[in-house]
Coordinates of C-alpha atoms and ligand atoms in Angstrom, one line a residue:
X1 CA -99.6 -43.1 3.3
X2 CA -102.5 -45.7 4.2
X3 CA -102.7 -47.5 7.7
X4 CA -105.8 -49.8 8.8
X5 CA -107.1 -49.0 11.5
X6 CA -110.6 -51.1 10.9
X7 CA -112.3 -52.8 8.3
X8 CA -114.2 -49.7 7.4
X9 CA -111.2 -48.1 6.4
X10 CA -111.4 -49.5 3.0
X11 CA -114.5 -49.5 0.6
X12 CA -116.1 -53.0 -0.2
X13 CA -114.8 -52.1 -3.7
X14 CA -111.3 -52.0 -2.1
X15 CA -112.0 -55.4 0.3
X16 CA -113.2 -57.3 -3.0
X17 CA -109.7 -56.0 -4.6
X18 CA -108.0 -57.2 -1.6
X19 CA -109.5 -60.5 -1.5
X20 CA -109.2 -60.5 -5.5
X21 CA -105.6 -60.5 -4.6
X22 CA -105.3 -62.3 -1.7
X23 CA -107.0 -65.3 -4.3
X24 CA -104.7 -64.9 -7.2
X25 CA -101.7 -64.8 -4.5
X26 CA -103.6 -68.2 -3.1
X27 CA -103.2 -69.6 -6.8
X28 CA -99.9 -67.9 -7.9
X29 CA -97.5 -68.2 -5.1
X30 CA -94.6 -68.2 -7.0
X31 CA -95.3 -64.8 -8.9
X32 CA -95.3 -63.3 -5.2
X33 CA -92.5 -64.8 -4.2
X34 CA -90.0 -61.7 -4.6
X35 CA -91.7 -58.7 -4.4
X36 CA -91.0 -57.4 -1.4
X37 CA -87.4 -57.7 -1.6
X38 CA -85.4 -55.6 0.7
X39 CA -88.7 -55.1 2.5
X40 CA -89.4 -55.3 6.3
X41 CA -92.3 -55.6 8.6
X42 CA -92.0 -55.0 12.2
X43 CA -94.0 -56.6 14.4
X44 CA -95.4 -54.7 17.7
X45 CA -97.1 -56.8 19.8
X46 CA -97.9 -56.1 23.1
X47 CA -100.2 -58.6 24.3
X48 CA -99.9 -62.5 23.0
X49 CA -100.5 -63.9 19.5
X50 CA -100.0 -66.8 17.8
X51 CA -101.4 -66.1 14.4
X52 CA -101.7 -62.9 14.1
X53 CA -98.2 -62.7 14.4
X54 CA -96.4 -66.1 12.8
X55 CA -99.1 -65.7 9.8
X56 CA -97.9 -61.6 9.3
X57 CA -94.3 -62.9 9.7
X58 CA -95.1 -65.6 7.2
X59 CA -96.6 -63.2 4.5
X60 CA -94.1 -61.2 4.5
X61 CA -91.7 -63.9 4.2
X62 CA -93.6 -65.1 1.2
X63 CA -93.6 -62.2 -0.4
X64 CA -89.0 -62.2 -0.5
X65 CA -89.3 -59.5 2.6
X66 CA -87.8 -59.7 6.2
X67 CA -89.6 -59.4 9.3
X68 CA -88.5 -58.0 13.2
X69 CA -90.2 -57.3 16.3
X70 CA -91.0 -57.8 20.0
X71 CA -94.3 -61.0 21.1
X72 CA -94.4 -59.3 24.8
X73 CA -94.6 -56.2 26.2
X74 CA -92.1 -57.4 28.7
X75 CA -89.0 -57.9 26.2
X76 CA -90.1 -54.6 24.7
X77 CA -88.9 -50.9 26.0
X78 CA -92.5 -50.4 26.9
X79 CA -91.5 -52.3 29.9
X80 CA -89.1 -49.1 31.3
X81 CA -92.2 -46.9 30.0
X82 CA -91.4 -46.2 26.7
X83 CA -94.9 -44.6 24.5
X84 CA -96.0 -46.3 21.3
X85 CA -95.4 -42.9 19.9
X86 CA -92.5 -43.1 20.6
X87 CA -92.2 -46.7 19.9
X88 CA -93.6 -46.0 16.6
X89 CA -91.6 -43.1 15.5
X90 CA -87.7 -45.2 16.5
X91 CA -89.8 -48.5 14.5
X92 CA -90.2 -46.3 11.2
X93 CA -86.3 -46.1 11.3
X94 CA -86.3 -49.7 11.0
X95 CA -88.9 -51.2 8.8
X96 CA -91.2 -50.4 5.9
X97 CA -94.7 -51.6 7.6
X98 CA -95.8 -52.5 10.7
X99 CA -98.2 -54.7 12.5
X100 CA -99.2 -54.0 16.2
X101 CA -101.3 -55.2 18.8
X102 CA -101.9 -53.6 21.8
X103 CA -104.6 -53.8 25.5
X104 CA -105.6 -50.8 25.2
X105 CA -108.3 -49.6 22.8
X106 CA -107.1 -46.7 20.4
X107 CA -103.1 -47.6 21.4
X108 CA -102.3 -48.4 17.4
X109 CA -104.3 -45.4 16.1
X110 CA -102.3 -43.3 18.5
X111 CA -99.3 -44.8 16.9
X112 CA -100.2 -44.1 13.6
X113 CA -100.3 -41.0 14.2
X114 CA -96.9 -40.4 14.7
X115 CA -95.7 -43.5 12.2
X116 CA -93.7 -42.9 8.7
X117 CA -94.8 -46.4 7.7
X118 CA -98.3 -47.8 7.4
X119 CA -99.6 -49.1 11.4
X120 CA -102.1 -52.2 11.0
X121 CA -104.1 -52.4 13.7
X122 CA -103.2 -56.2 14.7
X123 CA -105.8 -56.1 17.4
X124 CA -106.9 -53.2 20.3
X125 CA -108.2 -54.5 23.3
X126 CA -111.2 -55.2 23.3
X127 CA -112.3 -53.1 20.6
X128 CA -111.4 -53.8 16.7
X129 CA -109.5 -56.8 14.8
X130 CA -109.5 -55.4 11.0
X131 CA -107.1 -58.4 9.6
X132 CA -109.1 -61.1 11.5
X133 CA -112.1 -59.9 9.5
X134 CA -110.3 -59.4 6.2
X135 CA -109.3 -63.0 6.7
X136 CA -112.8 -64.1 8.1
X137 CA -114.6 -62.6 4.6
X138 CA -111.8 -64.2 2.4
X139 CA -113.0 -67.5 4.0
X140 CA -116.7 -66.7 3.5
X141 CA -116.2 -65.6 0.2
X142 CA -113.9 -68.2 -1.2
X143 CA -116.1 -71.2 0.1
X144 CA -119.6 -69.6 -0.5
X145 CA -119.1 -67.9 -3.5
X146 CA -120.3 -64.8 -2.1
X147 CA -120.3 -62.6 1.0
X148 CA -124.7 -61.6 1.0
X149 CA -127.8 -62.8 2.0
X150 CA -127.3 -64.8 4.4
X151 CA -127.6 -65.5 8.1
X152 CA -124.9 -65.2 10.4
X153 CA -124.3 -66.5 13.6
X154 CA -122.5 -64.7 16.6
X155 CA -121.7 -67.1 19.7
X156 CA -119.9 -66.8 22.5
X157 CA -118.3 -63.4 24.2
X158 CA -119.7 -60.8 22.1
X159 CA -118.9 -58.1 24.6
X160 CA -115.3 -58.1 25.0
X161 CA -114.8 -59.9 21.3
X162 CA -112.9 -57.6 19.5
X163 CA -113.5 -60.0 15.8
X164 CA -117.0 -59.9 16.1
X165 CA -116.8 -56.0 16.6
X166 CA -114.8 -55.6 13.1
X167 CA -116.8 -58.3 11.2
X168 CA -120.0 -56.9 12.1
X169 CA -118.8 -53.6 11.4
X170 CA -117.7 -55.0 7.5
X171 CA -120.8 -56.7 6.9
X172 CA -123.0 -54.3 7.5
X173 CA -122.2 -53.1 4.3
X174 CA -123.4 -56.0 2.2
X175 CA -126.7 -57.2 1.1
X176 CA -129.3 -59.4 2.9
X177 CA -127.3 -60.5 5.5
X178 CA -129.1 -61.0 9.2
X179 CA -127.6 -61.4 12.3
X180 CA -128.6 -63.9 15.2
X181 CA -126.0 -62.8 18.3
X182 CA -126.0 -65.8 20.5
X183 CA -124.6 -64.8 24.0
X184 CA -125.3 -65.1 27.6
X185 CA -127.0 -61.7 28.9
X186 CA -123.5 -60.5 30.4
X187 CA -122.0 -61.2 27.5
X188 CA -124.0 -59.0 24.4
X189 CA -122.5 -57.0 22.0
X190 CA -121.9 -53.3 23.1
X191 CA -124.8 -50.5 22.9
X192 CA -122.4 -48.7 20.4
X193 CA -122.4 -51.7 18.2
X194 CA -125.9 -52.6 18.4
X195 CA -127.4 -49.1 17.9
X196 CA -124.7 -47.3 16.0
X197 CA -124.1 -50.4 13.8
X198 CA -127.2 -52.3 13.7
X199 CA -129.9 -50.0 14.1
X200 CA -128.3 -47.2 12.4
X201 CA -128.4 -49.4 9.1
X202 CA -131.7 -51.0 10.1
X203 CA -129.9 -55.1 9.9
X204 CA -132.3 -57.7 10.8
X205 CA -130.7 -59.1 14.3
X206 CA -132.0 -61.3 16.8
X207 CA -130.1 -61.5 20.7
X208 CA -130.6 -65.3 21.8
X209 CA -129.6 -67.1 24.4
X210 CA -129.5 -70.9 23.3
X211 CA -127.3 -71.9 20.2
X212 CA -129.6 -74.7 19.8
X213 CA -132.5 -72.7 18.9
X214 CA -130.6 -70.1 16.3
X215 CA -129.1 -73.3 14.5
X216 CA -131.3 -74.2 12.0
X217 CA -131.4 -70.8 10.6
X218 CA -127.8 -69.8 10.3
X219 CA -125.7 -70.2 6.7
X220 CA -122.8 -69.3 9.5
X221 CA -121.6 -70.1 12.6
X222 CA -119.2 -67.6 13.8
X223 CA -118.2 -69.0 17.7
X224 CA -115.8 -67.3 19.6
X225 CA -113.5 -67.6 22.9
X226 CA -114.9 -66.1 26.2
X227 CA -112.1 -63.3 26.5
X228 CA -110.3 -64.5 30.0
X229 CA -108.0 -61.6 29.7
X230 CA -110.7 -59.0 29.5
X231 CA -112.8 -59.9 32.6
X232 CA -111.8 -58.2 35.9
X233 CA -113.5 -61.0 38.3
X234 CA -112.1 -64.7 37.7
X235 CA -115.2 -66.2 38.9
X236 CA -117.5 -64.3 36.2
X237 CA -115.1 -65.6 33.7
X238 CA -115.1 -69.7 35.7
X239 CA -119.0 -68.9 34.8
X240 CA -119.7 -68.2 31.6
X241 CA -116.1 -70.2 30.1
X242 CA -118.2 -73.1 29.4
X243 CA -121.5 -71.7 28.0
X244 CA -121.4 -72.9 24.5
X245 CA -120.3 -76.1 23.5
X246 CA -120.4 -77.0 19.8
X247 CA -120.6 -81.0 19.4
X248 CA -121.9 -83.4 17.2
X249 CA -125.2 -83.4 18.2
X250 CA -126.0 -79.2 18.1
X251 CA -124.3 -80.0 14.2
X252 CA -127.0 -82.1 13.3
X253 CA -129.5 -79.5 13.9
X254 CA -127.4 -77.0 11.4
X255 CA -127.9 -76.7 7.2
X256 CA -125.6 -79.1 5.5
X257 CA -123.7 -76.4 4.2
X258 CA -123.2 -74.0 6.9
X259 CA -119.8 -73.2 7.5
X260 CA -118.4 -73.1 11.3
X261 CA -115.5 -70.4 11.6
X262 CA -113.3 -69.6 14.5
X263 CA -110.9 -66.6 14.6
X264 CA -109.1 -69.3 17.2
X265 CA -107.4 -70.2 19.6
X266 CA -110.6 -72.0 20.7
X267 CA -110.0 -73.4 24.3
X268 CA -113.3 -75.7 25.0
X269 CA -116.3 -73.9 22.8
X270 CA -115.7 -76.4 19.8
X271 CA -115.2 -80.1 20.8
X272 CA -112.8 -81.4 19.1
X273 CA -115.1 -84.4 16.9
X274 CA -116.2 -81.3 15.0
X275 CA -112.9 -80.8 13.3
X276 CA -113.8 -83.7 10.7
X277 CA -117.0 -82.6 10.4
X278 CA -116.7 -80.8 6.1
X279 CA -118.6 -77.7 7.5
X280 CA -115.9 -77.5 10.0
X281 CA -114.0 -74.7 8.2
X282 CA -111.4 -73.0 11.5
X283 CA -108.6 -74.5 9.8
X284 CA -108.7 -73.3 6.6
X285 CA -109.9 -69.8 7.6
X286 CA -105.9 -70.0 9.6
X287 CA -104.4 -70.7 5.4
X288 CA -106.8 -67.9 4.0
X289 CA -105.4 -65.4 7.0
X290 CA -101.8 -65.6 5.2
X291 CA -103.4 -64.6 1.9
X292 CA -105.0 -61.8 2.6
X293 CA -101.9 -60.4 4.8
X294 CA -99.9 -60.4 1.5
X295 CA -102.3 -59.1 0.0
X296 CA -102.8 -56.4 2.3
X297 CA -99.0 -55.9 2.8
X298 CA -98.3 -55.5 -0.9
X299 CA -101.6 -52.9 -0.9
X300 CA -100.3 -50.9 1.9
X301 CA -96.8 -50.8 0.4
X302 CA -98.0 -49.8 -3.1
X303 CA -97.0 -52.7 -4.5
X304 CA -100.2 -54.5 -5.3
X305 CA -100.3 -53.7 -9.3
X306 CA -101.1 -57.3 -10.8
Ligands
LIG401 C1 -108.4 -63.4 18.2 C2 -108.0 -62.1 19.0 O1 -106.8 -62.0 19.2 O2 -108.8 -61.3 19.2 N1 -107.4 -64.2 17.9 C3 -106.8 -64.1 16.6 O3 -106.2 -63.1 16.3 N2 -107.0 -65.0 15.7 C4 -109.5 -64.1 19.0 C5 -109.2 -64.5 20.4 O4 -108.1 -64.3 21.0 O5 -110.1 -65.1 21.0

């Protein structure tokens, strides 16, 4: 039995099967439609979600297979003090798969242990996202061509950020690609990250401070949300909440084929007169986030022969 824990659990010969997948699913929809039949998904989630969640629910849907679960902590049995051990152990009564997200770093690994069915880490604190990234290369992928040599962006909180954590960690493992990590000082990406990850695989990475100045450069623009819920002084956060503003006019300084991504919900980094912009690509990154969770769902499940 396989669970994902982070991106680096599969090989990038096992991601491009994945997103191989994920495509002909994209394509194919109604040769998907039934083959999880009798199947169900729990969903675990312990701190909020909008797409995470509804787009898990929804693959599983797609693929003829039932879904149940808890959206708070509070209308869970965690609430009276109930483990995710526990938790886990009473859910692999119930369903085939589950997806769980959790505040606390580690909390779906430790469930995993003690699971029957395949745990997908649907987000740990502030650590790892490993379906956010799947969905985030299935974007780069599908609308470059390629995931390699090229020149991604970071933006925004790259500390508490747990996509940027898991996408860096994936690419790492492809060719030519550099990293500019565009943050406010308090907001950088972790020493583990930047000297287990980046140094230890020599990348080419730059630490800015202006978006204005990496733009020019970058085949991506990856911008996140400042983390509000990871912050332990509501001032700090009032601070650096407005940093980064993308707008019309920082687009103008940008290739005319970089691609902007968002894992969203964004809350004020991306005006909103970037949405029509054609290298505006948050929206469909949301549709390609649905694909790759039936793909990964039919993978985890043994199901995935074509
Ligand atoms: C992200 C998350 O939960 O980490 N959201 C998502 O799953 N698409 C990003 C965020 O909350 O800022």
């Amino acid at each position: 039995m396989r669970h994902l824990m982070s991106p680096m659990d599969f090989t990038v010969e096992e991601l491009e099967e994945l997103m191989d997948l994920a495509n002909d699913i994209e394509n194919n929809r109604d040769k998907y439609s039934e083959i999880c039949k009798g199947k169900k998904l729990a969903t675990c989630f312990y701190e909020p979600s909008t797409r995470t969640r509804l787009s898990f629910e929804a693959a599983m849907i797609n693929l003829g297979g039932q879904v149940l679960g808890f959206a708070s902590a509070d209308s869970s049995s965690a609430a009276k003090g109930e483990s995710v051990s526990d938790t886990i152990r009473v859910i692999s009564c119930y369903a085939d798969i589950c997806a769980m997200r959790h505040p606390k770093e580690g909390a779906p690994l430790v469930a995993s242990k003690k699971s029957l069915i395949p745990v997908i880490n649907a987000g740990d604190g502030g650590h790892e996202h490993p379906t956010q990234t799947l969905t985030d290369l299935l974007t780069i992928r599908s609308l470059n061509g390629k995931i390699g040599n090229m020149t991604i962006g970071l933006c925004g909180d790259l500390k508490f950020g747990r996509t940027v954590h898991s996408l860096i960690n994936a690419l790492v493992r492809y060719e030519g690609i550099k990293f500019i990590l565009i943050s406010p000082k308090e907001l950088r990406v972790p020493d583990y990250i930047r000297e287990d990850v980046l140094e230890k695989n020599n990348i080419p990475y730059q630490e800015v401070e202006r978006l204005e100045d990496a733009m020019p450069s970058l085949d991506i623009l990856y911008m996140t949300r400042v983390q509000q819920e990871r912050f332990f002084n509501e001032e700090e956060y009032l601070r650096m909440k407005g940093f980064y503003i993308l707008d019309e006019d920082k687009m103008k300084l940008a290739k005319m084929d970089m691609l902007v991504l968002h894992p969203l919900p964004r809350v004020n980094e991306i005006s909103v007169e970037v949405d029509e912009d054609p290298r505006a690509a948050y929206f469909k990154q949301a549709q390609y986030g649905v694909y790759i969770r039936m793909a990964l769902i039919l993978t985890l499940l043994g199901l995935n022969k074509k």
